[in-house]
């Protein structure tokens, strides 16, 4: 299983950051790759993403919500993956750490995907957190 990690410090309290990250439907505002997100009920969502020249659709379930510290999810179909935002108060605001793990069962495909996915997820994670921080600053 491959793991991608990314961490940034946002200049806002954990409560404020968590309030935005926990509104899953709003992630379409935070990344150019996320085309739309449909709430399916019971903390499940269908994501429509355009990445690496392809359209991807997958269902995700939020598995843990512990405000303002943890938001975790797992895929219900498609590429097996799970992710977790961990928020921690720091002197300048909130450290937001993303850990994303995924598994591709085809070894040849996995090597190709790893080369594309690692930098892509890092870029998307940075974009999401930059836009969350911009929204927080706009609210001030």
mmCIF file of C-alpha atoms in Angstrom:
data_model
loop_
_atom_site.group_PDB
_atom_site.id
_atom_site.type_symbol
_atom_site.label_atom_id
_atom_site.label_comp_id
_atom_site.label_asym_id
_atom_site.label_seq_id
_atom_site.Cartn_x
_atom_site.Cartn_y
_atom_site.Cartn_z
ATOM 1 C CA UNK A 1 0.000 0.000 0.000
ATOM 2 C CA UNK A 2 1.415 3.430 -0.973
ATOM 3 C CA UNK A 3 1.250 6.364 1.439
ATOM 4 C CA UNK A 4 1.294 10.077 0.688
ATOM 5 C CA UNK A 5 1.678 12.662 3.436
ATOM 6 C CA UNK A 6 1.377 16.432 3.355
ATOM 7 C CA UNK A 7 1.324 18.989 6.141
ATOM 8 C CA UNK A 8 0.832 22.759 6.314
ATOM 9 C CA UNK A 9 0.171 25.394 8.934
ATOM 10 C CA UNK A 10 -2.909 27.559 8.475
ATOM 11 C CA UNK A 11 -3.283 30.830 10.360
ATOM 12 C CA UNK A 12 -6.638 29.994 11.975
ATOM 13 C CA UNK A 13 -7.865 28.025 14.972
ATOM 14 C CA UNK A 14 -8.486 24.268 14.647
ATOM 15 C CA UNK A 15 -12.240 24.877 15.134
ATOM 16 C CA UNK A 16 -12.412 27.213 12.147
ATOM 17 C CA UNK A 17 -10.276 24.990 9.903
ATOM 18 C CA UNK A 18 -12.222 21.865 10.859
ATOM 19 C CA UNK A 19 -15.553 23.607 10.173
ATOM 20 C CA UNK A 20 -14.518 24.112 6.545
ATOM 21 C CA UNK A 21 -12.831 20.729 6.005
ATOM 22 C CA UNK A 22 -15.831 18.856 7.397
ATOM 23 C CA UNK A 23 -18.151 20.348 4.728
ATOM 24 C CA UNK A 24 -17.241 17.710 2.169
ATOM 25 C CA UNK A 25 -19.506 19.109 -0.581
ATOM 26 C CA UNK A 26 -17.479 22.346 -0.530
ATOM 27 C CA UNK A 27 -14.293 20.605 -1.689
ATOM 28 C CA UNK A 28 -15.365 21.486 -5.257
ATOM 29 C CA UNK A 29 -14.453 25.080 -4.305
ATOM 30 C CA UNK A 30 -11.016 24.043 -3.081
ATOM 31 C CA UNK A 31 -9.609 22.123 -6.053
ATOM 32 C CA UNK A 32 -9.735 22.573 -9.818
ATOM 33 C CA UNK A 33 -9.701 18.784 -10.254
ATOM 34 C CA UNK A 34 -12.909 18.108 -8.312
ATOM 35 C CA UNK A 35 -15.785 18.575 -10.742
ATOM 36 C CA UNK A 36 -18.634 17.845 -8.341
ATOM 37 C CA UNK A 37 -19.549 15.944 -5.185
ATOM 38 C CA UNK A 38 -22.963 14.367 -4.607
ATOM 39 C CA UNK A 39 -24.081 13.672 -1.031
ATOM 40 C CA UNK A 40 -25.489 10.121 -0.895
ATOM 41 C CA UNK A 41 -26.585 10.203 2.766
ATOM 42 C CA UNK A 42 -25.133 8.428 5.789
ATOM 43 C CA UNK A 43 -21.809 10.317 5.451
ATOM 44 C CA UNK A 44 -21.296 8.954 1.928
ATOM 45 C CA UNK A 45 -20.407 11.009 -1.122
ATOM 46 C CA UNK A 46 -19.904 10.416 -4.845
ATOM 47 C CA UNK A 47 -16.900 12.330 -6.165
ATOM 48 C CA UNK A 48 -16.417 13.327 -9.817
ATOM 49 C CA UNK A 49 -12.786 14.183 -10.515
ATOM 50 C CA UNK A 50 -10.862 15.046 -13.662
ATOM 51 C CA UNK A 51 -7.176 14.160 -13.254
ATOM 52 C CA UNK A 52 -4.312 12.986 -15.458
ATOM 53 C CA UNK A 53 -6.506 13.462 -18.521
ATOM 54 C CA UNK A 54 -9.214 11.089 -17.287
ATOM 55 C CA UNK A 55 -12.589 11.331 -15.561
ATOM 56 C CA UNK A 56 -12.841 9.436 -12.267
ATOM 57 C CA UNK A 57 -15.959 8.687 -10.237
ATOM 58 C CA UNK A 58 -15.801 7.041 -6.839
ATOM 59 C CA UNK A 59 -17.807 6.767 -3.647
ATOM 60 C CA UNK A 60 -16.333 7.736 -0.291
ATOM 61 C CA UNK A 61 -17.550 7.274 3.263
ATOM 62 C CA UNK A 62 -16.530 9.521 6.141
ATOM 63 C CA UNK A 63 -15.371 7.047 8.803
ATOM 64 C CA UNK A 64 -14.337 9.345 11.637
ATOM 65 C CA UNK A 65 -15.268 12.866 12.626
ATOM 66 C CA UNK A 66 -13.783 14.157 15.851
ATOM 67 C CA UNK A 67 -14.055 17.938 15.891
ATOM 68 C CA UNK A 68 -11.747 19.779 15.713
ATOM 69 C CA UNK A 69 -9.018 17.150 15.444
ATOM 70 C CA UNK A 70 -9.793 14.375 12.947
ATOM 71 C CA UNK A 71 -11.644 13.868 9.681
ATOM 72 C CA UNK A 72 -11.120 10.461 8.078
ATOM 73 C CA UNK A 73 -12.610 8.627 5.104
ATOM 74 C CA UNK A 74 -12.296 5.510 2.972
ATOM 75 C CA UNK A 75 -13.254 4.606 -0.565
ATOM 76 C CA UNK A 76 -16.193 2.308 -1.147
ATOM 77 C CA UNK A 77 -15.313 1.469 -4.748
ATOM 78 C CA UNK A 78 -12.635 2.125 -7.358
ATOM 79 C CA UNK A 79 -9.028 2.423 -6.200
ATOM 80 C CA UNK A 80 -8.859 1.230 -2.606
ATOM 81 C CA UNK A 81 -7.844 4.228 -0.516
ATOM 82 C CA UNK A 82 -8.286 5.912 2.821
ATOM 83 C CA UNK A 83 -7.365 9.333 4.068
ATOM 84 C CA UNK A 84 -7.162 11.311 7.259
ATOM 85 C CA UNK A 85 -6.848 14.972 8.147
ATOM 86 C CA UNK A 86 -5.281 15.471 11.564
ATOM 87 C CA UNK A 87 -5.500 18.999 12.996
ATOM 88 C CA UNK A 88 -3.275 20.259 15.809
ATOM 89 C CA UNK A 89 -3.096 23.654 17.449
ATOM 90 C CA UNK A 90 0.308 25.332 17.025
ATOM 91 C CA UNK A 91 1.502 28.838 17.998
ATOM 92 C CA UNK A 92 0.772 30.292 14.529
ATOM 93 C CA UNK A 93 -2.604 28.593 14.035
ATOM 94 C CA UNK A 94 -3.338 25.011 13.028
ATOM 95 C CA UNK A 95 -1.103 22.324 11.629
ATOM 96 C CA UNK A 96 -3.137 20.297 9.140
ATOM 97 C CA UNK A 97 -1.649 16.916 8.236
ATOM 98 C CA UNK A 98 -3.046 14.748 5.453
ATOM 99 C CA UNK A 99 -2.215 11.058 5.247
ATOM 100 C CA UNK A 100 -3.548 9.209 2.206
ATOM 101 C CA UNK A 101 -2.972 5.522 1.544
ATOM 102 C CA UNK A 102 -3.996 3.644 -1.569
ATOM 103 C CA UNK A 103 -3.576 0.224 -3.079
ATOM 104 C CA UNK A 104 -3.474 -0.847 -6.696
ATOM 105 C CA UNK A 105 -3.479 -4.583 -7.175
ATOM 106 C CA UNK A 106 -1.689 -4.564 -10.548
ATOM 107 C CA UNK A 107 2.079 -4.106 -9.969
ATOM 108 C CA UNK A 108 2.783 -2.707 -13.428
ATOM 109 C CA UNK A 109 -0.073 -0.241 -13.206
ATOM 110 C CA UNK A 110 0.920 0.666 -9.635
ATOM 111 C CA UNK A 111 4.386 1.854 -10.713
ATOM 112 C CA UNK A 112 2.919 4.123 -13.382
ATOM 113 C CA UNK A 113 0.209 5.440 -11.082
ATOM 114 C CA UNK A 114 2.671 6.112 -8.241
ATOM 115 C CA UNK A 115 4.756 8.361 -10.527
ATOM 116 C CA UNK A 116 1.675 10.433 -11.421
ATOM 117 C CA UNK A 117 -0.285 10.289 -8.170
ATOM 118 C CA UNK A 118 2.319 11.305 -5.592
ATOM 119 C CA UNK A 119 3.037 14.756 -7.065
ATOM 120 C CA UNK A 120 -0.618 15.216 -8.041
ATOM 121 C CA UNK A 121 -1.975 14.522 -4.535
ATOM 122 C CA UNK A 122 0.630 16.853 -3.037
ATOM 123 C CA UNK A 123 -0.392 19.598 -5.475
ATOM 124 C CA UNK A 124 -4.108 19.075 -4.807
ATOM 125 C CA UNK A 125 -3.570 18.982 -1.040
ATOM 126 C CA UNK A 126 -1.644 22.278 -1.174
ATOM 127 C CA UNK A 127 -4.347 23.826 -3.365
ATOM 128 C CA UNK A 128 -7.115 22.688 -1.015
ATOM 129 C CA UNK A 129 -5.395 24.056 2.080
ATOM 130 C CA UNK A 130 -4.462 27.337 0.359
ATOM 131 C CA UNK A 131 -8.089 27.867 -0.650
ATOM 132 C CA UNK A 132 -9.376 26.903 2.798
ATOM 133 C CA UNK A 133 -7.025 29.486 4.292
ATOM 134 C CA UNK A 134 -8.144 32.096 1.727
ATOM 135 C CA UNK A 135 -11.761 31.471 2.685
ATOM 136 C CA UNK A 136 -10.893 31.773 6.371
ATOM 137 C CA UNK A 137 -9.101 35.063 5.716
ATOM 138 C CA UNK A 138 -12.077 36.358 3.707
ATOM 139 C CA UNK A 139 -14.346 35.623 6.693
ATOM 140 C CA UNK A 140 -12.192 37.793 9.000
#
